Coordinates of C-alpha atoms in Angstrom, one line a residue:
M30 CA -198.6 100.1 -13.7
I31 CA -199.1 101.9 -17.1
G32 CA -202.5 102.6 -18.5
W33 CA -203.1 102.6 -22.2
Y34 CA -206.2 103.8 -24.1
V35 CA -206.7 102.1 -27.6
H36 CA -209.2 103.8 -30.0
H37 CA -211.7 101.4 -31.5
H38 CA -211.5 102.5 -35.1
G39 CA -209.7 99.7 -37.0
W40 CA -206.9 97.6 -35.5
G41 CA -204.0 100.0 -36.1
H42 CA -203.9 101.4 -32.6
A43 CA -204.0 98.0 -31.0
T44 CA -201.3 96.8 -33.4
R45 CA -199.0 99.7 -32.3
L46 CA -199.6 98.7 -28.6
R47 CA -198.6 95.2 -29.3
A48 CA -195.3 96.4 -30.9
I49 CA -194.3 98.7 -28.0
V50 CA -195.4 96.8 -24.9
P51 CA -192.7 94.1 -25.1
H52 CA -190.1 96.9 -24.6
L53 CA -191.7 98.2 -21.3
D54 CA -190.8 97.0 -17.9
D55 CA -194.1 97.9 -16.2
E56 CA -197.3 96.0 -16.5
V57 CA -199.9 97.6 -18.8
T58 CA -203.7 97.8 -18.5
V59 CA -205.4 98.5 -21.8
F60 CA -208.7 100.2 -22.1
S61 CA -210.7 100.0 -25.3
S62 CA -214.1 99.4 -26.8
L63 CA -212.5 96.8 -29.0
P64 CA -212.6 93.1 -28.0
E65 CA -209.3 91.8 -26.8
P66 CA -207.1 90.9 -29.7
I67 CA -205.3 87.6 -30.2
G68 CA -201.7 87.6 -29.2
L69 CA -201.8 90.3 -26.5
P70 CA -198.2 90.6 -25.1
A71 CA -197.3 89.2 -21.7
G72 CA -197.7 91.8 -19.0
A73 CA -200.7 93.4 -20.6
R74 CA -204.3 93.1 -19.4
W75 CA -207.3 94.2 -21.6
M76 CA -210.3 95.9 -20.1
R77 CA -213.3 96.2 -22.4
L78 CA -215.0 99.6 -22.2
P79 CA -218.7 100.1 -22.9
S80 CA -219.6 101.9 -26.1
D81 CA -220.3 105.6 -26.0
A82 CA -221.6 105.8 -29.5
D83 CA -224.4 103.2 -29.6
D84 CA -228.0 104.2 -29.6
I85 CA -229.6 104.5 -26.1
I86 CA -232.4 102.3 -25.1
G87 CA -234.5 104.0 -22.4
V88 CA -236.5 102.5 -19.6
D89 CA -239.6 102.7 -21.9
G90 CA -237.8 100.5 -24.4
A91 CA -237.5 103.3 -26.9
R92 CA -234.3 103.6 -28.9
R93 CA -232.8 107.1 -29.3
P94 CA -229.6 108.2 -31.1
A95 CA -226.8 109.4 -28.8
R96 CA -226.8 112.7 -30.7
H97 CA -230.5 113.3 -29.7
F98 CA -229.4 114.4 -26.2
G99 CA -227.4 117.5 -27.1
D100 CA -224.2 118.9 -28.5
E101 CA -221.7 116.0 -28.2
T102 CA -218.8 118.4 -29.0
A103 CA -219.4 120.9 -26.2
R104 CA -219.5 123.8 -28.8
G105 CA -216.4 122.5 -30.6
S106 CA -214.3 122.1 -27.4
L107 CA -214.4 118.3 -27.7
H108 CA -214.7 115.6 -30.4
W109 CA -217.2 113.3 -28.6
A110 CA -218.9 113.6 -25.2
P111 CA -222.5 112.7 -25.7
I112 CA -224.8 114.2 -23.1
A113 CA -226.8 111.7 -20.9
H114 CA -225.2 108.6 -22.5
P115 CA -224.7 105.9 -19.8
G116 CA -222.0 104.2 -21.8
H117 CA -219.9 107.4 -21.9
R118 CA -220.2 107.9 -18.2
A119 CA -219.4 104.3 -17.5
R120 CA -216.3 104.1 -19.6
L121 CA -214.7 107.1 -17.8
A122 CA -215.7 105.7 -14.5
V123 CA -213.9 102.4 -15.3
I124 CA -210.7 104.4 -15.9
A125 CA -211.1 106.5 -12.8
D126 CA -211.8 103.5 -10.6
W127 CA -208.8 101.7 -11.9
A128 CA -206.6 104.8 -11.4
A129 CA -207.8 105.2 -7.8
A130 CA -207.2 101.5 -6.9
G131 CA -203.5 101.4 -7.5
E132 CA -200.3 103.3 -8.3
V133 CA -200.2 104.5 -11.9
S134 CA -196.8 105.5 -13.3
A135 CA -198.0 106.8 -16.7
F136 CA -200.9 106.7 -19.2
V137 CA -200.7 106.4 -23.0
V138 CA -203.6 107.7 -25.0
D139 CA -203.9 106.4 -28.6
V140 CA -206.1 108.3 -29.4
S141 CA -208.8 110.5 -27.8
A142 CA -208.7 114.2 -26.8
E143 CA -211.3 113.5 -24.1
V144 CA -209.4 110.6 -22.5
S145 CA -206.2 112.7 -22.7
A146 CA -207.9 115.5 -20.7
F147 CA -209.6 113.2 -18.3
V148 CA -206.5 111.2 -17.4
R149 CA -204.5 114.4 -16.9
L150 CA -207.2 115.7 -14.6
L151 CA -206.7 112.5 -12.6
G152 CA -203.1 113.7 -12.1
I153 CA -201.5 110.9 -14.2
P154 CA -198.5 111.7 -16.4
T155 CA -199.8 111.4 -19.9
V156 CA -198.3 110.5 -23.3
V157 CA -200.5 111.4 -26.2
V158 CA -199.9 109.6 -29.5
A159 CA -200.0 112.0 -32.5
Q160 CA -201.3 111.2 -36.0
P161 CA -200.7 112.7 -39.4
G162 CA -203.2 115.1 -40.9
R163 CA -204.7 118.6 -40.3
R164 CA -205.1 118.3 -36.5
T165 CA -205.2 122.0 -35.6
D166 CA -208.7 122.0 -34.1
R167 CA -209.4 122.9 -30.5
P168 CA -209.7 119.4 -29.1
H169 CA -206.4 118.3 -30.6
R170 CA -204.7 121.4 -29.4
M171 CA -206.1 120.8 -25.9
A172 CA -204.8 117.2 -25.9
Y173 CA -201.3 118.4 -27.0
E174 CA -201.3 121.2 -24.4
M175 CA -202.1 118.8 -21.6
A176 CA -199.7 116.0 -22.7
D177 CA -196.4 115.5 -20.8
C178 CA -195.0 114.0 -23.9
I179 CA -196.3 113.7 -27.5
L180 CA -195.3 110.5 -29.2
A181 CA -195.1 110.9 -33.0
P182 CA -194.7 107.5 -34.7
W183 CA -192.8 108.7 -37.7
A184 CA -189.3 109.9 -38.5
A185 CA -188.2 113.5 -38.2
G186 CA -188.5 115.3 -41.5
T187 CA -191.2 113.2 -42.9
I188 CA -194.8 113.9 -41.8
P189 CA -195.3 117.7 -41.5
A190 CA -198.1 117.5 -38.8
E191 CA -198.8 121.2 -38.6
G192 CA -200.9 120.6 -35.5
L193 CA -197.7 119.9 -33.5
A194 CA -196.3 123.4 -34.1
G195 CA -195.4 125.0 -30.8
F196 CA -194.9 121.7 -29.0
D197 CA -191.4 120.9 -30.0
D198 CA -190.2 120.6 -26.4
R199 CA -192.5 117.6 -25.9
V200 CA -192.7 116.0 -29.3
R201 CA -190.7 112.8 -29.7
R202 CA -190.5 111.5 -33.3
V203 CA -189.5 107.9 -33.0
G204 CA -189.8 106.6 -36.5
G205 CA -192.4 104.3 -38.0
V206 CA -193.5 101.6 -35.4
S207 CA -193.9 98.2 -37.0
R208 CA -194.6 94.9 -35.2
Y209 CA -192.4 93.3 -37.8
D210 CA -189.2 95.2 -36.9
G211 CA -186.5 92.7 -36.5
R212 CA -188.2 89.9 -38.5
G213 CA -185.9 88.3 -41.1
A214 CA -186.3 89.7 -44.6
G215 CA -187.8 87.3 -47.1
H216 CA -187.1 86.8 -50.7
A217 CA -189.5 88.5 -53.1
S218 CA -190.8 86.1 -55.7
G219 CA -190.8 87.3 -59.3
R220 CA -194.0 89.0 -60.5
Q221 CA -196.0 88.4 -57.4
V222 CA -198.5 91.0 -56.1
L223 CA -200.1 91.3 -52.6
F224 CA -203.3 93.3 -52.1
L225 CA -203.3 94.2 -48.5
G226 CA -206.5 95.3 -46.9
R227 CA -209.5 97.0 -48.4
T228 CA -207.8 99.6 -50.6
V229 CA -210.2 99.6 -53.6
D230 CA -213.8 98.5 -54.2
D231 CA -214.5 94.9 -55.2
V232 CA -215.2 95.7 -58.8
V233 CA -211.8 97.5 -59.3
L234 CA -210.0 94.8 -57.3
R235 CA -211.4 91.9 -59.3
R236 CA -210.7 93.6 -62.7
A237 CA -207.2 94.5 -61.6
I238 CA -206.4 91.0 -60.5
A239 CA -207.7 89.6 -63.8
L240 CA -205.5 92.0 -65.7
L241 CA -202.5 91.2 -63.6
R242 CA -202.9 87.4 -64.0
A243 CA -203.4 87.8 -67.7
D244 CA -200.1 89.6 -67.8
G245 CA -198.3 86.7 -65.9
W246 CA -198.5 88.0 -62.3
S247 CA -199.3 85.8 -59.3
V248 CA -201.7 87.5 -56.9
E249 CA -202.4 87.1 -53.2
T250 CA -204.9 89.0 -51.0
A251 CA -205.1 89.5 -47.3
G252 CA -207.9 91.5 -45.6
T253 CA -209.5 92.5 -48.9
G254 CA -212.9 90.9 -48.1
D255 CA -214.8 88.8 -45.6
G256 CA -213.0 85.7 -44.5
D257 CA -209.5 86.5 -45.8
R258 CA -208.2 88.5 -42.8
I259 CA -204.7 87.1 -41.8
D260 CA -203.2 88.3 -38.5
D261 CA -199.5 87.7 -39.5
V262 CA -199.1 88.9 -43.0
W263 CA -195.3 89.2 -42.8
P264 CA -194.5 86.1 -44.9
M265 CA -196.9 87.5 -47.6
I266 CA -195.3 90.9 -47.6
A267 CA -191.8 89.5 -47.7
R268 CA -192.4 87.3 -50.7
A269 CA -194.3 89.8 -52.8
Q270 CA -192.5 91.8 -55.4
V271 CA -195.1 94.6 -55.1
V272 CA -197.6 95.3 -52.2
V273 CA -200.7 97.3 -52.8
S274 CA -201.7 98.9 -49.4
A275 CA -203.5 101.7 -47.7
A276 CA -201.6 104.7 -46.3
G277 CA -202.2 103.9 -42.6
Q278 CA -199.3 104.4 -40.2
N279 CA -198.9 100.7 -39.4
S280 CA -199.3 99.6 -43.0
V281 CA -196.6 102.0 -44.1
A282 CA -194.3 101.0 -41.3
D283 CA -194.7 97.4 -42.2
L284 CA -193.8 98.2 -45.8
A285 CA -190.7 100.0 -44.6
A286 CA -189.8 97.1 -42.4
A287 CA -189.8 94.9 -45.5
N288 CA -188.2 97.5 -47.7
A289 CA -191.1 96.7 -50.0
R290 CA -191.9 98.0 -53.5
A291 CA -195.4 99.4 -53.0
V292 CA -198.4 101.0 -54.5
V293 CA -200.2 103.1 -51.8
V294 CA -203.9 103.9 -52.1
P295 CA -204.8 106.5 -49.5
Q296 CA -208.2 105.9 -47.8
E297 CA -210.6 108.7 -46.8
R298 CA -210.0 109.4 -43.1
P299 CA -210.7 112.2 -40.7
F300 CA -208.3 115.1 -40.9
D301 CA -206.9 113.8 -44.2
E302 CA -204.5 111.5 -42.2
Q303 CA -203.8 109.1 -45.1
G304 CA -203.8 111.8 -47.7
E305 CA -201.0 113.6 -45.9
T306 CA -199.0 110.4 -45.5
A307 CA -199.4 109.5 -49.2
R308 CA -198.2 112.9 -50.3
V309 CA -195.0 112.4 -48.2
L310 CA -194.5 109.0 -49.7
A311 CA -194.8 110.3 -53.2
A312 CA -192.6 113.3 -52.6
G313 CA -189.9 111.1 -51.0
G314 CA -190.0 108.5 -53.8
W315 CA -190.8 105.7 -51.3
A316 CA -193.9 104.4 -53.2
E317 CA -196.2 104.8 -56.1
V318 CA -199.3 106.6 -55.0
A319 CA -202.7 106.0 -56.6
P320 CA -205.6 108.4 -56.5
P321 CA -208.6 107.3 -54.4
S322 CA -210.6 106.9 -57.6
V323 CA -208.0 104.7 -59.3
D324 CA -209.3 102.4 -62.1
P325 CA -208.1 98.9 -62.7
E326 CA -205.9 99.8 -65.7
Q327 CA -204.2 102.6 -63.7
L328 CA -203.7 100.3 -60.8
V329 CA -202.0 97.7 -63.0
G330 CA -199.8 100.4 -64.5
L331 CA -198.7 101.6 -61.0
V332 CA -197.9 98.0 -60.0
T333 CA -195.6 97.7 -63.0
R334 CA -193.9 101.0 -62.2
A335 CA -193.5 100.0 -58.6
S336 CA -191.9 96.7 -59.6
D337 CA -189.1 98.7 -61.3
R338 CA -188.3 100.7 -58.2
T339 CA -185.5 100.0 -55.7
P340 CA -186.9 101.8 -52.7
D341 CA -184.7 102.8 -49.7
W342 CA -187.0 102.9 -46.7
S343 CA -184.2 103.5 -44.2
G344 CA -185.4 107.1 -43.8
W345 CA -188.7 105.9 -42.3
Q346 CA -186.6 104.8 -39.3
V347 CA -188.5 101.6 -38.4
R348 CA -185.5 99.8 -36.9
G349 CA -185.7 100.3 -33.1
A350 CA -188.8 102.6 -33.3
A351 CA -190.9 100.5 -30.9
A352 CA -188.0 100.6 -28.3
R353 CA -187.7 104.3 -28.8
A354 CA -191.4 104.7 -28.2
A355 CA -191.1 102.7 -24.9
A356 CA -188.3 105.0 -23.9
V357 CA -190.6 108.1 -24.4
I358 CA -193.1 106.5 -22.0
G359 CA -190.3 106.0 -19.6
E360 CA -189.5 109.8 -19.7
V361 CA -192.8 110.6 -17.9
R362 CA -193.0 107.7 -15.4
V363 CA -193.4 108.6 -11.8

C-alpha cells in the first residue's frame, strides 16, 4: 500500500496524482482536505481529512481564528501547525491510524513540510514532490532533508529550483507530468483562442475577447468563471491555435503535451512559483509571457505573436513523465 498526501490548494496536486497512479502496481490511499475528485483511478482510495485552517468553535459556541492560539509556524520551523486546533490533531491521527493498521511500502507528499516530517517519523519511506520557486526556507529544507527521494516534475535544465541545491543524490527530474500524455494530437483550427482558467480579471478578459472577435478570432473559455469549469479540456486545447493559460505545473505540462502555441500569464503564488516557471518559458522561447498586470490590448498583441510561433516543447519532456514518476516511487518501496 502506498500513501499519498494531496494539498488542498487548487486541483493541480490531485491532477498529478491521477496521472501517475495508473503506472503504479500498489494500491494507493489518498489523504486530502479536498473532496474526492471525479475520475479517481482504479486502485486508489480517497480519505477526506478534517481542515486545520478553519475557525475553531469552542464548547461555549464562540468562534476563534486558528491563529489565536499561538505561533502556527513554531518560530519559523514549520509552515502551518496551529496550536490547540482539533482539526490539525485529527488529520495527523487519521494518517497515523492508517499507517499502523497495515503494511505501507511508501508515502508520497504533494505537498506539505509537516506531513513529510510526520510520515518519516512514522518510519515510512517518503517521496517529497518539489515545486518551482524560492523554497530555501527552513520548513522546505527540513522536508528535503528527510525525504528518501525528491520528485521534481520538470525536465533537467529547465526549472532552477535553488532550494534543491545540495540534494542532487535524491532529486529525480522526470519531466512535466501531464494527464494528457499519450492522447492523440488534434488539429488546431485557424484563428481560435482558448482562455484556460482564471488568468486575468473579468474586465480584462471581456475586453480582450471583444477585441479578438472583432479581429476575426473565435474564442472559447474553460474555467474562467463560475459554471464553465470543464474536467477534460484536451479537445479544446488541441483545436486552439493559441491557448492563454496560467503558469502552473500541470497547465504548462498540458500545453507541452499538445505542443501548443501559448500565452502564459503567471499568477501570484507563494514562493514565486509561477513567476519562476514563466521566466523559464520566456527564456527558452516556449511561450509568450504576459505581465500579471497585462491590459486587453497587450494580451491581444501577445496572442497574435504566439500564433506566429512554432514551439518545440520536446525539451519539457512530457512523454513518459508520469511513468518515470511512478518509477521514482518504486525506488523507495519496502
